[in-house]
Short mmCIF file of C-alpha atoms in Angstrom, two decimals:
data_model
loop_
_atom_site.label_atom_id
_atom_site.label_comp_id
_atom_site.label_asym_id
_atom_site.label_seq_id
_atom_site.Cartn_x
_atom_site.Cartn_y
_atom_site.Cartn_z
CA MET A 116 130.50 102.42 103.23
CA ASP A 117 132.44 105.69 103.51
CA LYS A 118 134.81 105.27 106.49
CA ASN A 119 134.75 109.02 107.13
CA LYS A 120 130.99 109.21 107.39
CA THR A 121 129.02 108.63 110.59
CA TYR A 122 126.20 106.17 110.02
CA LYS A 123 123.14 105.63 112.14
CA SER A 124 122.51 102.02 113.07
CA ILE A 125 119.41 99.93 113.67
CA LEU A 126 118.95 96.55 115.32
CA VAL A 127 116.17 94.53 113.64
CA ALA A 128 114.89 91.42 115.41
CA PRO A 129 112.07 89.35 113.85
CA LEU A 130 110.27 86.62 115.78
CA ASP A 131 111.30 83.09 114.80
CA TRP A 132 107.81 81.52 114.49
CA GLY A 133 107.88 80.55 110.82
CA LEU A 134 109.41 82.79 108.17
CA GLY A 135 106.61 85.38 108.01
CA HIS A 136 108.08 87.77 110.55
CA ALA A 137 111.42 87.70 108.76
CA THR A 138 109.96 88.24 105.28
CA ARG A 139 107.79 91.17 106.33
CA CYS A 140 110.87 92.83 107.81
CA ILE A 141 112.45 92.90 104.32
CA PRO A 142 110.78 96.19 103.25
CA ILE A 143 111.56 97.66 106.70
CA ILE A 144 115.24 96.77 106.42
CA GLN A 145 115.37 98.01 102.82
CA TYR A 146 113.90 101.37 103.92
CA PHE A 147 116.77 101.96 106.35
CA LEU A 148 119.36 100.54 103.97
CA ASP A 149 118.24 103.05 101.33
CA LYS A 150 118.91 105.79 103.88
CA ASP A 151 122.46 104.51 104.51
CA TRP A 152 121.81 103.10 107.96
CA GLN A 153 124.04 100.34 109.28
CA ILE A 154 121.92 97.21 109.68
CA PHE A 155 122.21 94.70 112.52
CA ILE A 156 119.88 91.70 112.27
CA ALA A 157 119.36 89.52 115.36
CA CYS A 158 118.16 85.96 114.80
CA PRO A 159 119.06 82.38 115.71
CA PRO A 160 122.35 81.36 114.04
CA ASP A 161 122.13 78.89 111.13
CA SER A 162 118.35 79.28 111.14
CA PRO A 163 116.04 79.56 108.12
CA HIS A 164 115.54 83.21 109.10
CA GLN A 165 119.24 83.96 108.85
CA ALA A 166 119.48 81.99 105.60
CA LEU A 167 116.64 84.00 104.08
CA LEU A 168 117.71 87.45 105.27
CA SER A 169 121.41 86.96 104.55
CA LYS A 170 120.54 86.26 100.91
CA GLU A 171 118.50 89.47 100.75
CA PHE A 172 120.94 91.63 102.73
CA PRO A 173 124.51 90.33 102.40
CA SER A 174 125.92 93.64 103.71
CA ALA A 175 124.00 93.40 107.01
CA THR A 176 125.69 92.33 110.23
CA PHE A 177 124.04 89.25 111.71
CA VAL A 178 124.18 88.81 115.47
CA PRO A 179 123.18 85.56 117.19
CA LEU A 180 120.01 85.77 119.25
CA PHE A 181 118.30 82.65 120.57
CA GLY A 182 114.80 81.94 119.31
CA TYR A 183 111.56 81.26 121.14
CA ASP A 184 111.65 77.79 119.56
CA VAL A 185 107.92 77.27 119.87
CA GLN A 186 106.74 73.78 118.94
CA TYR A 187 103.36 73.17 117.30
CA ALA A 188 101.18 70.13 117.92
CA LYS A 189 100.39 67.69 115.12
CA SER A 190 96.64 67.84 115.74
CA ARG A 191 94.15 70.63 116.40
CA ALA A 192 93.04 69.12 119.71
CA PHE A 193 96.49 69.44 121.24
CA PHE A 194 97.42 72.84 119.79
CA MET A 195 96.26 75.00 122.70
CA PRO A 196 97.42 72.61 125.47
CA LYS A 197 100.88 72.41 123.90
CA MET A 198 101.09 76.19 123.62
CA PHE A 199 99.94 76.58 127.21
CA PHE A 200 102.67 74.30 128.55
CA GLN A 201 105.29 76.31 126.64
CA LEU A 202 104.29 79.63 128.27
CA PRO A 203 106.80 79.41 131.17
CA ARG A 204 109.64 78.85 128.70
CA ILE A 205 108.41 81.71 126.50
CA ASN A 206 108.39 84.00 129.54
CA ARG A 207 111.94 82.94 130.41
CA THR A 208 113.00 83.66 126.84
CA ILE A 209 111.57 87.19 127.07
CA LYS A 210 113.57 87.84 130.23
CA LYS A 211 116.70 86.39 128.61
CA GLU A 212 116.36 88.64 125.57
CA GLN A 213 116.01 91.66 127.85
CA ASN A 214 119.38 90.79 129.39
CA TRP A 215 120.83 90.02 125.97
CA LEU A 216 119.84 93.47 124.71
CA LYS A 217 121.46 95.22 127.69
CA ASP A 218 124.75 93.48 126.92
CA PHE A 219 124.48 94.08 123.18
CA VAL A 220 123.97 97.85 123.38
CA LYS A 221 126.91 98.16 125.78
CA ASN A 222 129.21 96.95 123.01
CA ASN A 223 127.46 98.42 119.94
CA LYS A 224 126.32 101.91 119.02
CA ILE A 225 122.61 101.51 118.26
CA ASN A 226 120.32 104.44 117.38
CA LEU A 227 117.09 102.49 116.95
CA ILE A 228 115.71 99.09 117.90
CA PHE A 229 113.02 97.45 115.77
CA SER A 230 111.32 94.37 117.21
CA ASP A 231 108.83 92.32 115.23
CA ASN A 232 106.88 90.58 117.98
CA ARG A 233 109.88 90.00 120.27
CA TYR A 234 108.48 91.35 123.51
CA GLY A 235 111.71 91.66 125.48
CA LEU A 236 113.63 93.92 123.12
CA SER A 237 112.85 97.33 124.62
CA HIS A 238 115.47 99.60 126.14
CA PRO A 239 114.90 102.69 128.34
CA ASP A 240 117.66 104.76 126.70
CA ILE A 241 117.18 103.91 123.01
CA PRO A 242 114.11 104.52 120.83
CA CYS A 243 112.38 101.17 120.34
CA ILE A 244 109.61 100.22 117.93
CA PHE A 245 107.40 97.17 118.35
CA MET A 246 105.61 95.83 115.28
CA THR A 247 102.65 93.48 115.44
CA HIS A 248 99.37 92.85 113.64
CA GLN A 249 97.91 91.10 116.66
CA LEU A 250 96.87 93.30 119.57
CA GLU A 251 93.87 91.07 120.23
CA LEU A 252 94.64 87.39 120.78
CA ILE A 253 91.96 84.94 119.67
CA LEU A 254 91.50 82.48 122.54
CA PRO A 255 88.68 80.05 123.48
CA LYS A 256 87.32 82.24 126.30
CA LYS A 257 86.84 86.02 126.46
CA PHE A 258 88.36 86.26 129.93
CA GLN A 259 91.45 84.50 128.57
CA GLN A 260 91.71 87.12 125.83
CA ARG A 261 91.50 89.94 128.37
CA ILE A 262 94.21 88.42 130.54
CA ALA A 263 96.47 87.74 127.56
CA GLN A 264 96.03 91.28 126.23
CA LYS A 265 96.86 92.77 129.62
CA ILE A 266 100.09 90.74 129.74
CA ILE A 267 101.27 91.60 126.23
CA TYR A 268 100.40 95.29 126.70
CA GLN A 269 102.68 95.37 129.73
CA TYR A 270 105.53 94.50 127.37
CA ILE A 271 104.40 96.60 124.40
CA ASN A 272 103.98 99.73 126.52
CA GLN A 273 107.69 99.63 127.33
CA PHE A 274 108.42 100.54 123.69
CA ARG A 275 108.25 104.07 122.26
CA GLN A 276 105.93 103.22 119.37
CA CYS A 277 103.78 100.36 118.08
CA TRP A 278 103.56 99.84 114.32
CA ILE A 279 100.69 97.83 112.86
CA PRO A 280 100.99 96.54 109.26
CA ASP A 281 97.35 97.11 108.36
CA PHE A 282 94.97 99.89 107.34
CA ALA A 283 93.57 102.19 110.00
CA ASP A 284 90.14 101.94 108.37
CA ASN A 285 88.68 98.71 106.97
CA GLY A 286 91.70 96.71 108.10
CA ILE A 287 92.17 93.23 106.70
CA ALA A 288 93.12 91.72 110.08
CA GLY A 289 89.81 92.67 111.69
CA ALA A 290 89.74 92.55 115.49
CA LEU A 291 93.32 91.27 115.58
CA SER A 292 94.70 94.69 114.67
CA HIS A 293 91.73 96.83 115.77
CA PRO A 294 91.03 95.91 119.40
CA ARG A 295 88.65 97.87 121.59
CA LYS A 296 91.50 98.80 123.91
CA MET A 297 94.75 100.09 122.45
CA PRO A 298 98.26 100.23 123.98
CA SER A 299 99.13 103.43 125.84
CA ILE A 300 102.04 104.25 123.52
CA PRO A 301 101.60 105.91 120.08
CA VAL A 302 100.20 103.47 117.51
CA TYR A 303 100.80 103.82 113.76
CA TYR A 304 98.87 101.89 111.11
CA ILE A 305 101.53 101.74 108.42
CA GLY A 306 99.56 99.87 105.74
CA LEU A 307 100.39 96.49 104.22
CA LEU A 308 103.99 95.30 104.10
CA SER A 309 105.15 93.15 101.22
CA ARG A 310 108.63 92.13 100.18
CA LEU A 311 107.29 91.80 96.62
CA GLY A 312 107.10 95.55 95.96
CA PRO A 313 104.86 97.01 93.23
CA LYS A 314 102.94 94.45 91.18
CA ILE A 315 104.50 93.32 87.91
CA GLU A 316 102.65 91.83 84.98
CA SER A 317 103.60 88.52 83.40
CA GLU A 318 102.29 85.70 81.26
CA ILE A 319 100.62 83.03 83.41
CA VAL A 320 102.86 79.94 83.49
CA PHE A 321 101.53 78.14 86.58
CA LYS A 322 97.90 77.62 87.53
CA TYR A 323 98.89 77.28 91.19
CA LEU A 324 101.80 78.60 93.23
CA VAL A 325 101.99 76.77 96.57
CA VAL A 326 103.84 78.76 99.24
CA LEU A 327 104.56 76.63 102.33
CA THR A 328 105.35 78.45 105.57
CA GLY A 329 105.13 78.10 109.32
CA PRO A 330 106.70 76.02 112.08
CA GLU A 331 107.05 72.26 112.03
CA PRO A 332 105.51 69.75 112.04
CA GLN A 333 102.57 71.53 110.39
CA ARG A 334 104.61 72.79 107.42
CA THR A 335 105.58 69.21 106.53
CA ILE A 336 102.05 67.90 107.12
CA LEU A 337 100.56 70.35 104.61
CA GLU A 338 103.40 69.70 102.16
CA SER A 339 102.63 65.96 102.23
CA LYS A 340 98.94 66.60 101.61
CA ILE A 341 99.67 68.91 98.66
CA LEU A 342 102.16 66.49 97.11
CA GLY A 343 99.62 63.71 97.56
CA ILE A 344 97.12 65.38 95.23
CA ALA A 345 99.41 67.47 93.00
CA GLY A 346 99.73 64.76 90.34
CA ARG A 347 95.94 64.71 89.92
CA ILE A 348 95.85 68.42 89.07
CA SER A 349 95.75 68.83 85.30
CA ASP A 350 97.57 72.18 85.36
CA ARG A 351 101.14 73.20 86.16
CA VAL A 352 102.03 73.73 89.81
CA LEU A 353 105.01 75.48 91.43
CA ILE A 354 105.73 74.53 95.06
CA VAL A 355 107.99 76.70 97.24
CA ARG A 356 108.76 74.66 100.34
CA GLY A 357 109.84 77.49 102.65
CA THR A 358 113.06 75.69 103.64
CA PRO A 359 115.90 78.07 102.62
CA ASN A 360 118.56 76.16 104.57
CA GLN A 361 117.88 72.80 102.85
CA ILE A 362 119.42 71.44 99.64
CA ASN A 363 117.47 68.31 98.64
CA VAL A 364 113.83 68.38 97.52
CA PRO A 365 111.23 65.58 97.61
CA PHE A 366 110.00 63.80 94.50
CA ALA A 367 107.25 65.70 92.67
CA PRO A 368 104.88 64.71 89.80
CA GLU A 369 105.72 65.77 86.24
CA ASN A 370 103.31 68.72 86.29
CA CYS A 371 105.03 70.15 89.39
CA LYS A 372 108.17 72.16 89.87
CA ILE A 373 109.41 72.14 93.46
CA VAL A 374 112.05 74.37 95.08
CA ASN A 375 113.19 74.86 98.65
CA HIS A 376 113.23 78.65 98.55
CA LEU A 377 112.99 81.60 96.18
CA PRO A 378 114.81 84.88 96.81
CA ASN A 379 112.75 88.03 96.57
CA ASP A 380 113.27 88.75 92.87
CA LYS A 381 112.38 85.20 91.85
CA MET A 382 109.39 85.11 94.20
CA GLN A 383 108.10 88.24 92.48
CA LYS A 384 108.30 86.47 89.12
CA ALA A 385 106.62 83.36 90.57
CA PHE A 386 103.70 85.43 91.92
CA ALA A 387 103.34 87.24 88.62
CA ALA A 388 103.41 84.00 86.61
CA SER A 389 100.76 82.23 88.74
CA GLU A 390 96.98 82.50 88.61
CA PHE A 391 96.27 81.22 92.16
CA ILE A 392 98.34 81.26 95.35
CA ILE A 393 97.82 78.33 97.75
CA SER A 394 99.20 78.99 101.24
CA ARG A 395 98.59 79.22 104.95
CA SER A 396 96.52 82.16 106.15
CA GLY A 397 99.56 83.57 107.91
CA TYR A 398 99.31 87.32 107.98
CA THR A 399 102.54 88.07 106.11
CA THR A 400 101.57 85.83 103.20
CA VAL A 401 98.09 87.37 103.17
CA MET A 402 99.61 90.86 102.89
CA GLU A 403 101.74 89.76 99.95
CA ILE A 404 98.77 88.18 98.19
CA LEU A 405 96.40 91.12 98.69
CA SER A 406 99.01 93.74 97.82
CA TRP A 407 99.20 92.13 94.37
CA GLN A 408 95.47 91.41 94.24
CA LYS A 409 96.07 87.72 93.51
CA LYS A 410 93.44 85.02 93.81
CA SER A 411 94.29 82.78 96.74
CA ILE A 412 93.33 79.53 98.43
CA LEU A 413 94.12 79.63 102.14
CA ILE A 414 94.54 76.64 104.46
CA PRO A 415 94.90 77.76 108.11
CA THR A 416 97.23 75.91 110.47
CA PRO A 417 94.94 73.64 112.54
CA GLY A 418 94.32 75.01 116.03
CA GLN A 419 96.14 78.29 115.35
CA THR A 420 93.21 80.52 116.19
CA GLU A 421 94.69 83.63 114.59
CA GLN A 422 94.97 81.93 111.19
CA GLU A 423 91.56 80.32 111.49
CA TYR A 424 89.97 83.66 112.37
CA LEU A 425 91.81 85.45 109.56
CA GLY A 426 90.97 82.79 106.98
CA LYS A 427 87.27 82.90 107.90
CA GLN A 428 87.17 86.68 107.77
CA LEU A 429 88.95 86.91 104.42
CA HIS A 430 86.64 84.24 102.96
CA GLU A 431 83.55 86.17 104.11
CA GLN A 432 84.94 89.38 102.60
CA HIS A 433 85.68 87.48 99.37
CA TYR A 434 89.36 88.47 99.61
CA ALA A 435 90.34 84.79 99.60
CA TYR A 436 88.92 81.26 99.39
CA CYS A 437 89.57 79.27 102.54
CA PHE A 438 89.17 75.64 103.63
CA SER A 439 90.36 73.43 106.49
CA GLN A 440 93.50 71.31 106.41
CA ASP A 441 91.36 68.45 107.71
CA CYS A 442 89.19 68.59 104.58
CA ASP A 443 88.63 65.18 102.95
CA ASP A 444 88.79 66.34 99.33
CA TYR A 445 91.44 68.96 98.52
CA LEU A 446 90.82 68.72 94.78
CA GLU A 447 87.14 69.54 95.18
CA GLU A 448 87.93 72.62 97.30
CA ILE A 449 90.62 73.83 94.89
CA GLU A 450 88.18 73.49 92.00
CA LYS A 451 85.53 75.46 93.94
CA ALA A 452 87.97 78.36 94.15
CA SER A 453 87.83 78.72 90.36
CA ASP A 454 84.15 79.73 90.63
CA PHE A 455 84.63 81.92 93.72
CA GLU A 456 83.95 85.64 93.22
CA TYR A 457 87.06 87.45 94.44
CA THR A 458 87.28 91.11 95.40
CA PHE A 459 90.30 93.03 96.67
CA PRO A 460 91.00 96.02 98.94
CA HIS A 461 92.58 99.18 97.54
CA TYR A 462 96.33 99.16 98.11
CA ASP A 463 98.92 101.93 97.75
CA SER A 464 102.46 100.55 97.79
CA ASN A 465 103.84 103.86 99.12
CA THR A 466 101.66 104.05 102.24
CA TYR A 467 104.12 102.34 104.57
CA LEU A 468 106.99 104.55 103.40
CA GLN A 469 105.06 107.74 104.14
CA THR A 470 103.86 106.49 107.53
CA MET A 471 107.36 105.35 108.50
CA ASP A 472 108.71 108.81 107.66
CA LYS A 473 106.09 110.38 109.92
CA ALA A 474 106.66 107.92 112.78
CA LEU A 475 110.43 108.42 112.74
CA GLN A 476 110.00 112.19 112.69
CA ASP A 477 107.83 111.87 115.79
CA LEU A 478 110.71 109.96 117.42
CA ASN A 479 113.04 112.84 116.46
CA ILE A 480 115.12 110.47 114.37
CA SER A 481 116.44 112.07 111.21
CA GLU A 482 118.20 110.41 108.32
#
């Protein structure tokens, strides 16, 4: 950087539930980097999120910020009860990050704060943007959804803008991103976000690319199930474990290649060289898959109502084939996907750039 030039600076803070929030921040960070902004990234130290983002953005300044450290249950039946009992700790974490932000901005010149689903990172004196695809929480009872929405809107409305990575019309996230009641702050549908960039063409090398994501223990549970049947698949399989801070990999059958992590450029090549993508129905992965119009097989995290809702909706729209992790015969379901009639939404890779330009102009933030 030119020492004589004054640079604007942005603090980017992705939620630490799985790697999806970090990966979908990659095009956001790149946008500001291309405009010569100084980048601060807040995430738990020595975490998979820091490992991933530091490989993509070695020039960024990483600042330690504690995570929410949410733990998932091993079974569907205990998913909601376990989440419920973690709510007091989550609330304390939000209050702690509010205090953390006050201290941070006292010691650092920050022009913009960008929070991906971290509810406590708003500041009254600095423009703050909150990004989420989930304004409607999917809960067992409607009254629970109304209460939850009221609570999260109290936090969201303290930001200047809310960005939603979906289409304004015919959105892929359905009711999650298109609730009946919207926040009171300006809302911008910025289109799909994908770290992969424009689609590239390649010879198909792998029949299946398995992309493992999400918090433990469910990431490991699905990995074990996939490895258990991978040797019975007659085609080549590439497995990306989603563990960027690990070195060793488990044993895999001869038809499988297994890696802990792929940086963005290599993940692009892996997507291009694969006919099917097998993954969770996490929203970030879904955006990457649909932006490249790839055939996919989605396996929602058991009990995670957002993923189950999204997987069901995408299956009904024929955007993806979806089946339950508790399914008895993975091979049968994977084979069914070969006969599934896929269709894909129209996608313009420049939409988010144009919408971000407009949103920042509305905040009176120039380059």
